[in-house]
Coordinates of C-alpha atoms in Angstrom, one line a residue:
M16 CA -27.3 14.3 12.8
M17 CA -23.7 13.4 13.5
E18 CA -24.5 11.3 16.5
S19 CA -27.2 9.4 14.8
A20 CA -24.9 8.6 12.0
A21 CA -22.2 7.5 14.4
A22 CA -24.4 5.4 16.7
S23 CA -27.1 4.0 14.4
D24 CA -25.7 0.6 13.3
T25 CA -28.7 -1.6 13.6
G26 CA -30.0 -2.4 10.2
R27 CA -27.1 -0.8 8.4
P28 CA -27.6 -1.8 4.7
G29 CA -25.2 -3.6 2.5
F30 CA -24.6 -3.0 -1.2
A31 CA -27.5 -2.6 -3.6
I32 CA -27.9 -3.4 -7.2
A33 CA -26.8 0.1 -8.2
D34 CA -23.6 -0.3 -6.2
Y35 CA -22.7 -3.5 -8.1
A36 CA -23.6 -1.8 -11.4
V37 CA -21.1 1.0 -10.6
F38 CA -18.5 -1.5 -9.7
A39 CA -19.1 -3.7 -12.8
A40 CA -18.9 -0.6 -15.0
M41 CA -15.4 0.2 -13.6
L42 CA -14.3 -3.3 -14.4
A43 CA -15.8 -3.2 -17.9
I44 CA -14.2 0.2 -18.8
S45 CA -10.8 -1.0 -17.5
L46 CA -11.1 -4.1 -19.7
T47 CA -12.2 -2.0 -22.7
V48 CA -9.3 0.4 -22.3
G49 CA -6.8 -2.4 -22.1
L50 CA -8.2 -4.2 -25.1
S51 CA -8.3 -1.0 -27.2
Q52 CA -4.6 -0.5 -26.7
A53 CA -3.9 -4.1 -27.6
L54 CA -5.9 -3.8 -30.9
R55 CA -4.6 -0.3 -31.8
K56 CA -2.5 -0.3 -34.9
T57 CA 0.9 1.4 -34.9
S58 CA 3.4 2.4 -37.6
R59 CA 6.1 0.4 -35.9
P60 CA 6.5 -3.3 -36.5
P61 CA 5.6 -5.5 -33.5
S62 CA 8.5 -6.2 -31.1
V63 CA 9.2 -7.3 -27.6
D64 CA 10.4 -3.8 -26.9
E65 CA 7.0 -2.4 -27.9
F66 CA 5.3 -4.9 -25.6
F67 CA 7.4 -4.0 -22.5
T68 CA 8.1 -0.3 -23.0
G69 CA 5.4 0.9 -25.4
G70 CA 8.1 1.5 -28.1
R71 CA 9.6 4.1 -25.8
S72 CA 7.1 6.6 -27.2
M73 CA 4.9 7.5 -24.2
A74 CA 4.2 11.0 -23.1
A75 CA 4.8 12.3 -19.5
V76 CA 1.2 12.8 -18.3
P77 CA -0.1 9.2 -18.8
V78 CA 3.1 7.7 -17.5
G79 CA 3.1 10.0 -14.5
L80 CA -0.5 9.1 -13.7
S81 CA 0.3 5.4 -14.1
L82 CA 3.1 5.7 -11.6
C83 CA 0.7 7.4 -9.1
A84 CA -2.0 4.8 -9.7
S85 CA 0.3 1.8 -9.1
F86 CA 1.5 3.3 -5.8
M87 CA -2.1 3.5 -4.5
S88 CA -3.0 -0.2 -4.2
A89 CA -6.1 -1.3 -2.3
V90 CA -3.8 -1.6 0.8
Q91 CA -3.2 2.2 0.6
V92 CA -6.9 2.9 -0.2
L93 CA -7.8 1.3 3.1
G94 CA -4.7 2.1 5.0
V95 CA -4.2 5.9 4.5
P96 CA -7.6 7.0 5.9
S97 CA -7.2 4.6 8.8
E98 CA -3.7 5.9 9.6
A99 CA -4.8 9.5 9.4
Y100 CA -7.7 8.7 11.7
Q101 CA -5.4 7.1 14.3
Y102 CA -2.3 9.4 13.9
G103 CA -3.6 12.6 12.5
L104 CA -3.1 14.8 9.5
K105 CA 0.7 14.7 9.9
F106 CA 0.4 11.6 7.7
V107 CA 0.5 13.9 4.6
Y108 CA 4.2 14.5 5.4
M109 CA 4.5 11.3 3.4
C110 CA 4.1 13.5 0.3
V111 CA 7.1 15.6 1.4
G112 CA 9.3 12.6 1.6
Q113 CA 8.0 11.4 -1.7
S114 CA 8.7 14.8 -3.3
L115 CA 12.4 14.5 -2.2
N116 CA 12.5 11.0 -3.5
S117 CA 11.1 12.1 -6.9
L118 CA 13.7 14.8 -7.2
I119 CA 16.5 12.4 -6.4
T120 CA 15.1 9.8 -8.9
A121 CA 14.6 12.4 -11.7
F122 CA 18.0 13.9 -11.6
M123 CA 20.3 11.0 -10.4
F124 CA 18.7 7.7 -11.5
V125 CA 16.6 8.5 -14.6
P126 CA 19.6 9.9 -16.6
V127 CA 21.7 6.8 -15.9
F128 CA 18.9 4.3 -16.8
Y129 CA 17.6 6.3 -19.8
R130 CA 21.0 6.9 -21.5
L131 CA 22.0 3.2 -21.1
K132 CA 18.8 2.3 -23.0
I133 CA 18.2 -0.7 -20.9
S134 CA 14.9 -2.6 -20.5
S135 CA 15.5 -3.9 -17.0
S136 CA 17.0 -2.2 -14.0
N137 CA 18.9 -5.4 -13.2
Q138 CA 20.8 -5.0 -16.5
Y139 CA 22.6 -2.1 -14.8
L140 CA 23.8 -4.6 -12.2
R141 CA 25.3 -6.7 -14.9
L142 CA 27.1 -3.8 -16.5
R143 CA 28.4 -2.6 -13.1
F144 CA 29.0 -5.8 -11.1
G145 CA 28.6 -8.7 -13.4
R146 CA 26.1 -11.5 -14.2
G147 CA 25.9 -12.9 -10.7
M148 CA 24.6 -9.7 -9.2
Q149 CA 22.1 -9.4 -12.1
L150 CA 20.7 -12.8 -11.3
L151 CA 20.5 -12.1 -7.6
G152 CA 18.7 -8.9 -8.2
S153 CA 16.3 -10.5 -10.7
L154 CA 15.4 -13.4 -8.4
Q155 CA 14.9 -11.1 -5.4
F156 CA 12.6 -8.9 -7.4
L157 CA 10.6 -11.8 -8.7
V158 CA 10.0 -13.4 -5.3
A159 CA 9.3 -10.1 -3.5
T160 CA 6.9 -8.8 -6.2
L161 CA 5.0 -12.1 -6.5
L162 CA 4.4 -12.2 -2.8
Y163 CA 3.4 -8.6 -2.5
T164 CA 1.1 -8.8 -5.5
G165 CA -0.7 -11.7 -4.1
I166 CA -1.5 -9.7 -0.9
V167 CA -2.7 -6.8 -3.1
I168 CA -5.2 -9.1 -4.8
Y169 CA -6.3 -10.6 -1.5
A170 CA -7.0 -7.2 0.2
P171 CA -10.1 -6.1 -1.8
A172 CA -11.4 -9.6 -1.8
L173 CA -11.4 -9.4 2.0
I174 CA -13.2 -6.0 1.9
L175 CA -16.0 -7.4 -0.3
N176 CA -16.3 -10.5 1.9
Q177 CA -16.6 -8.6 5.2
A178 CA -18.6 -5.7 3.9
T179 CA -21.2 -7.5 1.7
G180 CA -20.8 -11.2 2.3
L181 CA -19.8 -11.6 -1.4
N182 CA -17.9 -14.9 -1.9
M183 CA -14.2 -14.1 -1.4
W184 CA -13.0 -16.5 -4.1
A185 CA -15.2 -15.0 -6.7
S186 CA -13.9 -11.4 -6.0
L187 CA -10.3 -12.7 -5.7
F188 CA -10.3 -14.5 -9.1
S189 CA -12.3 -11.8 -10.9
T190 CA -9.6 -9.2 -10.0
G191 CA -6.7 -11.5 -11.0
L192 CA -8.3 -12.7 -14.3
I193 CA -9.2 -9.1 -15.5
C194 CA -5.7 -7.9 -14.8
T195 CA -4.0 -10.9 -16.3
F196 CA -6.1 -10.7 -19.5
Y197 CA -5.6 -7.1 -20.5
T198 CA -1.9 -7.1 -19.4
T199 CA -1.2 -10.3 -21.4
I200 CA -2.9 -8.9 -24.5
G201 CA -1.9 -5.2 -24.4
G202 CA 1.4 -5.0 -22.6
M203 CA 2.8 -1.8 -21.3
K204 CA 0.5 0.5 -23.2
A205 CA -2.6 -1.3 -21.8
V206 CA -1.2 -1.0 -18.3
I207 CA -0.5 2.7 -18.5
W208 CA -3.8 3.8 -20.0
T209 CA -5.9 1.6 -17.7
D210 CA -3.9 3.2 -14.8
V211 CA -5.0 6.6 -16.1
F212 CA -8.6 5.7 -15.9
Q213 CA -8.2 4.0 -12.5
I214 CA -6.5 7.0 -10.8
V215 CA -9.5 9.1 -11.8
V216 CA -11.8 6.6 -10.2
M217 CA -9.7 6.5 -7.0
L218 CA -9.7 10.3 -6.7
S219 CA -13.4 10.5 -7.4
G220 CA -14.1 7.9 -4.6
F221 CA -12.1 9.8 -2.0
I222 CA -13.6 13.2 -2.9
A223 CA -17.2 11.7 -2.8
I224 CA -16.5 10.2 0.7
S225 CA -15.0 13.5 2.0
I226 CA -17.9 15.6 0.7
Q227 CA -20.7 13.4 2.0
G228 CA -18.9 12.8 5.4
T229 CA -18.5 16.6 5.8
I230 CA -22.2 17.1 5.1
V231 CA -23.1 14.5 7.7
V232 CA -20.8 16.1 10.4
G233 CA -22.2 19.6 9.8
G234 CA -19.8 21.3 7.5
P235 CA -16.0 21.9 7.0
A236 CA -15.7 24.2 10.0
R237 CA -17.2 21.6 12.3
V238 CA -14.9 18.9 10.9
F239 CA -11.8 20.9 11.6
E240 CA -13.0 22.0 15.0
I241 CA -13.5 18.4 16.1
A242 CA -10.2 17.4 14.5
Y243 CA -8.3 20.2 16.2
N244 CA -9.8 19.4 19.6
G245 CA -8.9 15.7 19.0
S246 CA -5.2 16.6 18.2
R247 CA -5.6 15.4 14.6
L248 CA -4.3 18.6 13.1
N249 CA -0.8 17.8 14.4
F250 CA 1.7 19.2 11.8
N251 CA 4.1 20.2 14.6
D252 CA 5.3 16.7 15.5
F253 CA 9.1 16.9 15.1
D254 CA 9.9 14.2 17.6
V255 CA 13.1 12.5 16.8
D256 CA 12.3 9.3 18.7
P257 CA 12.6 6.5 16.1
R258 CA 10.0 4.5 18.0
R259 CA 7.2 6.9 17.1
R260 CA 5.4 5.5 14.1
Y261 CA 4.9 8.8 12.3
T262 CA 6.8 12.1 12.8
F263 CA 8.1 14.7 10.4
W264 CA 11.6 13.0 10.6
S265 CA 10.3 9.5 10.1
F266 CA 8.7 10.5 6.8
I267 CA 11.6 12.7 5.6
V268 CA 14.5 10.4 6.5
G269 CA 13.0 6.9 6.7
G270 CA 10.2 7.5 4.2
T271 CA 12.4 9.0 1.5
L272 CA 14.8 6.0 1.5
V273 CA 11.9 3.5 1.6
W274 CA 10.3 5.1 -1.5
L275 CA 13.6 5.6 -3.2
S276 CA 14.0 1.9 -3.4
M277 CA 10.6 1.9 -5.2
Y278 CA 11.0 4.8 -7.5
G279 CA 14.7 4.8 -7.9
V280 CA 15.5 1.2 -8.9
N281 CA 12.3 -0.9 -8.8
Q282 CA 11.7 -2.6 -12.2
A283 CA 8.0 -1.7 -12.2
Q284 CA 8.9 2.0 -12.1
V285 CA 12.1 2.0 -14.2
Q286 CA 10.2 0.2 -16.9
R287 CA 7.8 3.1 -17.2
Y288 CA 10.6 5.8 -17.1
I289 CA 12.2 4.2 -20.2
S290 CA 8.9 4.0 -21.9
C291 CA 8.9 7.8 -22.2
R292 CA 9.9 9.3 -25.6
S293 CA 12.8 11.2 -24.0
E294 CA 14.8 11.6 -20.8
R295 CA 13.1 15.0 -20.2
E296 CA 9.6 13.4 -20.6
A297 CA 10.6 10.8 -18.0
Q298 CA 11.6 13.5 -15.5
R299 CA 8.3 15.3 -16.2
A300 CA 6.4 12.1 -15.6
L301 CA 7.9 12.0 -12.1
L302 CA 6.6 15.5 -11.5
V303 CA 3.1 14.5 -12.7
N304 CA 3.3 11.5 -10.5
Q305 CA 4.2 13.7 -7.5
L306 CA 1.3 16.1 -8.1
G307 CA -1.1 13.2 -8.4
L308 CA 0.2 11.7 -5.2
W309 CA -0.4 15.0 -3.3
L310 CA -4.0 15.0 -4.6
V311 CA -4.7 11.3 -3.9
V312 CA -2.9 10.9 -0.6
G313 CA -4.2 14.3 0.6
S314 CA -7.8 13.4 -0.2
A315 CA -7.4 9.9 1.4
A316 CA -6.0 11.5 4.6
L317 CA -8.9 14.0 4.6
C318 CA -11.3 11.0 4.6
G319 CA -9.6 9.9 7.8
I320 CA -10.0 13.3 9.4
V321 CA -13.7 13.4 8.4
M322 CA -14.1 9.9 9.8
F323 CA -12.7 11.0 13.1
A324 CA -15.0 14.0 13.2
L325 CA -17.9 11.6 12.6
Y326 CA -16.9 9.0 15.2
S327 CA -15.1 11.2 17.7
N328 CA -17.5 10.0 20.5
C329 CA -18.1 6.5 19.3
D330 CA -15.0 4.9 17.8
P331 CA -16.1 1.8 15.8
L332 CA -13.0 -0.2 16.8
L333 CA -13.2 0.6 20.5
A334 CA -16.9 -0.1 20.5
G335 CA -16.4 -3.5 18.8
H336 CA -18.4 -2.6 15.7
I337 CA -15.3 -3.5 13.6
S338 CA -12.5 -5.9 14.4
A339 CA -9.5 -4.2 12.7
P340 CA -8.4 -0.7 11.6
D341 CA -8.6 -1.8 7.9
E342 CA -12.4 -2.0 8.3
Y343 CA -12.8 1.7 9.2
M344 CA -13.4 2.8 5.5
P345 CA -16.0 0.1 4.6
Y346 CA -17.8 0.9 7.8
L347 CA -17.8 4.6 7.1
V348 CA -19.0 4.2 3.5
L349 CA -21.9 2.0 4.4
D350 CA -22.8 4.4 7.1
I351 CA -22.8 7.7 5.3
F352 CA -24.1 6.4 2.0
K353 CA -26.9 4.1 3.3
D354 CA -29.5 6.3 1.6
L355 CA -27.6 7.0 -1.6
P356 CA -27.4 3.8 -3.7
G357 CA -24.5 3.7 -6.1
F358 CA -21.9 5.6 -4.0
P359 CA -20.9 2.6 -2.0
G360 CA -20.2 0.9 -5.3
L361 CA -17.9 3.9 -6.2
F362 CA -15.9 3.1 -3.1
L363 CA -15.6 -0.6 -4.2
A364 CA -14.5 0.7 -7.6
C365 CA -12.0 3.0 -5.9
A366 CA -10.4 0.1 -3.9
Y367 CA -10.4 -2.2 -6.9
S368 CA -8.9 0.4 -9.1
G369 CA -5.9 0.5 -6.8
T370 CA -5.6 -3.3 -7.0
L371 CA -6.0 -3.5 -10.8
S372 CA -3.3 -0.8 -11.4
T373 CA -0.8 -2.4 -9.0
V374 CA -1.3 -5.9 -10.1
S375 CA -1.2 -5.2 -13.9
T376 CA 2.1 -3.2 -13.4
S377 CA 3.6 -6.1 -11.3
I378 CA 2.7 -8.7 -13.9
N379 CA 4.2 -6.8 -16.7
A380 CA 7.4 -6.0 -14.7
M381 CA 7.9 -9.6 -13.7
A382 CA 7.5 -10.8 -17.3
A383 CA 10.0 -8.2 -18.5
V384 CA 12.6 -9.2 -15.9
T385 CA 12.2 -12.8 -16.8
M386 CA 12.5 -12.2 -20.5
E387 CA 15.3 -9.6 -20.4
D388 CA 17.4 -10.9 -17.5
L389 CA 16.9 -14.7 -17.6
L390 CA 15.7 -15.9 -21.1
K391 CA 16.7 -13.5 -23.8
S392 CA 20.4 -14.5 -24.0
H393 CA 19.2 -18.0 -24.8
L394 CA 16.7 -16.9 -27.5
A395 CA 19.1 -15.1 -29.9
S396 CA 17.7 -16.9 -32.9
T397 CA 14.0 -16.4 -32.0
S398 CA 12.0 -14.0 -34.1
Q399 CA 10.3 -10.9 -32.6
R400 CA 6.9 -12.6 -33.1
G401 CA 8.2 -15.6 -31.1
L402 CA 9.6 -13.3 -28.4
I403 CA 6.2 -11.5 -28.1
L404 CA 4.4 -14.8 -27.7
I405 CA 6.8 -15.9 -25.0
S406 CA 6.4 -12.5 -23.2
R407 CA 2.6 -12.9 -23.3
A408 CA 2.9 -16.4 -22.0
L409 CA 5.1 -15.2 -19.1
S410 CA 2.4 -12.5 -18.3
L411 CA -0.2 -15.2 -18.2
V412 CA 1.9 -17.5 -16.0
Y413 CA 2.7 -14.7 -13.5
G414 CA -1.0 -13.6 -13.4
I415 CA -1.9 -17.2 -12.4
A416 CA 0.9 -17.3 -9.9
C417 CA -0.3 -14.0 -8.3
M418 CA -3.8 -15.4 -7.9
T419 CA -2.3 -18.6 -6.4
V420 CA -0.4 -16.5 -3.8
A421 CA -3.6 -14.5 -3.1
A422 CA -5.4 -17.8 -2.5
L423 CA -2.7 -19.0 -0.2
S424 CA -2.8 -15.7 1.7
T425 CA -6.2 -16.7 3.0
L426 CA -4.3 -19.4 5.0
L427 CA -1.4 -17.3 5.6
D428 CA 35.6 -7.3 -9.8
W429 CA 35.7 -10.3 -7.5
G430 CA 36.7 -8.2 -4.5
V431 CA 34.0 -5.7 -5.3
L432 CA 31.5 -8.5 -5.9
Q433 CA 32.3 -9.9 -2.5
G434 CA 31.5 -6.5 -1.0
V435 CA 28.2 -6.2 -2.9
F436 CA 27.0 -9.7 -2.0
A437 CA 28.2 -9.3 1.6
G438 CA 26.4 -5.9 1.9
M439 CA 23.1 -7.3 0.5
A440 CA 23.3 -10.3 2.8
A441 CA 23.9 -8.1 5.9
G442 CA 21.1 -5.7 5.0
F443 CA 18.7 -8.6 4.2
C444 CA 19.5 -10.3 7.6
L445 CA 18.9 -7.1 9.5
S446 CA 15.6 -6.5 7.8
V447 CA 14.4 -10.0 8.5
W448 CA 15.5 -9.7 12.2
L449 CA 13.7 -6.4 12.6
A450 CA 10.6 -7.7 10.9
I451 CA 10.4 -10.8 13.0
G452 CA 11.3 -9.0 16.2
S453 CA 8.7 -6.2 15.7
T454 CA 6.0 -8.8 15.0
L455 CA 6.8 -11.0 18.1
Y456 CA 7.3 -7.9 20.3
P457 CA 5.1 -5.2 18.9
P458 CA 5.4 -1.7 20.4
T459 CA 2.6 -0.2 22.6
R460 CA 0.1 2.2 21.1
Q461 CA 1.5 4.9 23.3
M462 CA 5.0 4.3 22.0
M463 CA 3.8 4.5 18.4
G464 CA 2.0 7.7 19.1
V465 CA -1.6 6.5 18.5
L466 CA -3.9 9.5 19.4
P467 CA -6.7 9.1 21.9
A468 CA -10.1 7.9 20.8
S469 CA -13.4 7.5 22.7
A470 CA -16.4 5.2 22.7
E471 CA -18.2 6.8 25.6
L472 CA -21.3 7.8 23.6
C473 CA -21.8 4.5 21.9
L474 CA -25.2 2.9 22.7
S475 CA -25.5 -0.4 24.4
M476 CA -27.0 -2.6 21.7
N477 CA -27.1 -5.8 19.8
M478 CA -26.3 -5.5 16.1
T479 CA -26.3 -8.0 13.3
D480 CA -23.3 -7.8 10.9
N481 CA -23.3 -8.6 7.2
R482 CA -22.6 -12.3 7.7
G483 CA -25.7 -12.8 9.9
R484 CA -23.8 -12.9 13.3
T485 CA -25.2 -11.1 16.3
V486 CA -22.7 -8.9 18.1
G487 CA -23.3 -7.5 21.5
I488 CA -22.1 -4.0 22.1
D489 CA -22.6 -3.4 25.9
Y490 CA -19.1 -2.4 27.0
I491 CA -16.5 0.3 26.7
R492 CA -12.9 -0.6 26.3
P493 CA -10.5 0.7 28.9
P494 CA -8.7 4.0 28.0
L495 CA -5.6 3.9 25.9
H496 CA -2.0 4.2 27.1
L497 CA -2.2 2.0 30.2
E498 CA 0.8 0.0 29.0
P499 CA 4.3 0.9 30.1
Y500 CA 6.0 3.2 27.6
G501 CA 8.9 1.0 26.8
A502 CA 10.6 -2.1 28.0
G503 CA 14.1 -0.9 27.2
G504 CA 17.0 -2.6 25.5
V505 CA 16.4 -4.7 22.4
M506 CA 12.6 -4.3 22.8
D507 CA 13.0 -0.6 22.1
F508 CA 15.0 -1.5 19.0
Y509 CA 12.1 -3.7 17.8
S510 CA 9.7 -0.7 18.4
M511 CA 11.4 1.4 15.7
S512 CA 9.0 2.9 13.1
Y513 CA 8.7 0.7 10.0
L514 CA 9.7 3.7 7.9
Y515 CA 13.2 3.5 9.3
F516 CA 13.6 -0.2 8.4
G517 CA 14.5 0.6 4.8
A518 CA 16.9 3.4 5.8
L519 CA 18.7 1.2 8.3
A520 CA 19.0 -1.8 6.0
T521 CA 20.2 0.5 3.1
T522 CA 22.9 2.0 5.4
V523 CA 24.1 -1.4 6.4
V524 CA 24.2 -2.6 2.8
V525 CA 26.3 0.4 1.8
L526 CA 28.7 0.4 4.8
V527 CA 29.3 -3.4 4.8
G528 CA 29.7 -3.4 1.0
L529 CA 32.2 -0.6 1.1
A530 CA 34.2 -2.2 3.9
V531 CA 34.4 -5.6 2.3
S532 CA 35.2 -4.1 -1.1
Y533 CA 38.0 -2.0 0.4
I534 CA 39.5 -5.0 2.2
T535 CA 39.4 -7.3 -0.8
G536 CA 40.5 -4.6 -3.3
P537 CA 38.6 -1.6 -4.5
T538 CA 37.6 -1.1 -8.2
K539 CA 40.0 1.2 -10.2
R540 CA 38.2 4.2 -11.7
N541 CA 39.6 3.5 -15.2
T542 CA 37.9 0.0 -15.3
I543 CA 34.4 1.4 -15.0
S544 CA 32.6 2.1 -18.3
P545 CA 31.3 5.6 -18.9
G546 CA 27.6 6.1 -18.2
L547 CA 27.4 3.7 -15.2
L548 CA 27.9 6.4 -12.6
F549 CA 25.8 9.5 -12.1
W550 CA 28.8 11.9 -12.1
D551 CA 30.1 10.4 -15.4
L552 CA 27.3 11.3 -17.8
E553 CA 29.1 13.8 -20.0
N554 CA 28.5 11.6 -23.0
K555 CA 24.8 12.0 -23.9
N556 CA 24.6 9.2 -26.4
I557 CA 26.0 6.2 -24.5
E558 CA 24.3 3.0 -25.5
A559 CA 24.8 -0.3 -23.6
K560 CA 25.8 -3.3 -25.6
L561 CA 24.3 -5.8 -23.2
M562 CA 24.7 -8.9 -25.3
L563 CA 28.2 -8.2 -26.4
Q564 CA 29.9 -6.7 -23.4
A565 CA 31.7 -9.0 -21.1
P566 CA 31.1 -8.7 -17.3
Q567 CA 32.7 -5.7 -15.5
I568 CA 35.7 -7.7 -14.3
V569 CA 37.3 -7.3 -17.8
P570 CA 39.7 -4.3 -17.7
L571 CA 38.7 -1.4 -20.0
N572 CA 40.9 1.3 -21.6
P573 CA 41.4 4.4 -19.5
V574 CA 39.0 7.3 -20.2
A575 CA 41.1 10.3 -20.8
A576 CA 38.7 12.8 -22.3
V577 CA 35.1 13.8 -22.2
N578 CA 34.3 12.7 -25.7
V579 CA 34.7 8.9 -25.4
D580 CA 35.1 6.9 -28.6
E581 CA 32.7 4.0 -28.6
G582 CA 35.3 1.6 -29.7
E583 CA 37.6 2.5 -26.8
A584 CA 34.8 2.4 -24.2
F585 CA 33.5 -1.0 -25.2
P586 CA 36.4 -3.0 -26.5
K587 CA 35.6 -6.3 -28.2

């Protein structure tokens, strides 16, 4: 039964009407949930704070599930099973690194942001380093998020095109338009509650694929027997070689710092922390998020193990049935559900749910940064109604911009400030250098630790793919690991696991920033406002006066006691 499923590719069906019905139902429900939040009446008067933070009245569970959903974009929906297939179940060590990151964020970052009562994480940069650093952080976030979101929209469009032949432009623009519409109308509450529905869809899709794949293989015992024999149950990989793509240490050290940049200071996440009704609720939301990630990432990785058990003797990539690792999941779904209409549509809904949640979050965050960091100081006389209209217009503009990027993706104290800017420049240059070098000189599969795969039992055949092309399958690729292990020197540096890129760049930013700050003159402790440092949070009721306070270079009165008088801490 397993071999027939693995080898029988001729006449493999595409998506049926029932599949499109399931997919369309997910889109319709997402839209309905978003609109219901937009039309829901509240006791509070409409305000821009309500639009961007939900009136700071959200509970922990929906916010935590929203955080989880926005992490699992379509890139992860496709990528996690593929990575588990190629590198083994050690991929779930990702969740350990994320757990450490969540603890650090909950007890070091959330208290600072929440007690300052800010709406943008870049407002902290203004309070601590001045207006220039705030502008730099805002522009960097807008550019990076816009580019990333465009790719997130493009990914499921590519899936639909390759798996079903559906017009890429239709799927691309349908995703962007739906996200943009309910985000523009409903704001943060629409984003959070649609995310809750979408994380349920994602988890349902992974569970359905795991169950059906296990049945086809012959049961859980058979799945784990094949996975064990194929070295996929490899939790004992403690190799410290940074060139290995995934090890325990790459996830714990590199992964924790990579995700800390996302959960600790990224506007899309911070904006949802401060939407909670209290600091404790925000910390609980991070716990809910972590539990959700263990479930979703674990189930996605299990799909990869089931996939290996199914194709252990006929790897679709080695046999030429697919052209890239991202196509493993669509290939598996169409194979194991070929006689069960509707379930392939659940997979499409699963991938699109990841896209919708990530894109809607990004659009709302970019609009918030633009309003709070760039425009609000120039709109002091504008009414709340006018600010809401401008915020919605910004959401619409960014939604259109993201779709444009997705379409293009188809083609392809002064001394302290000197230290901060120098550190960011050095870290940025190092990251760009590593990214370009690792692209031009990619590491070998052996160096990355790709586990062996086989195509020895694939049948010699001709098959017709979903776009009507005839593909000949009459060869077996040479075995893996024929390449030299490493070239030495700078080439080995380029071979470093991508999980260490963020850790290395962060270290350079901190060290260069400290060195330049020390040389040009360090900041005196009594010039830093209370509440801007984690270890200075004794006062539980500090509120930032963002529009009134001058940049940090203005000297402040010394803080001599725990109970700081507001007039002394924020002199006019």
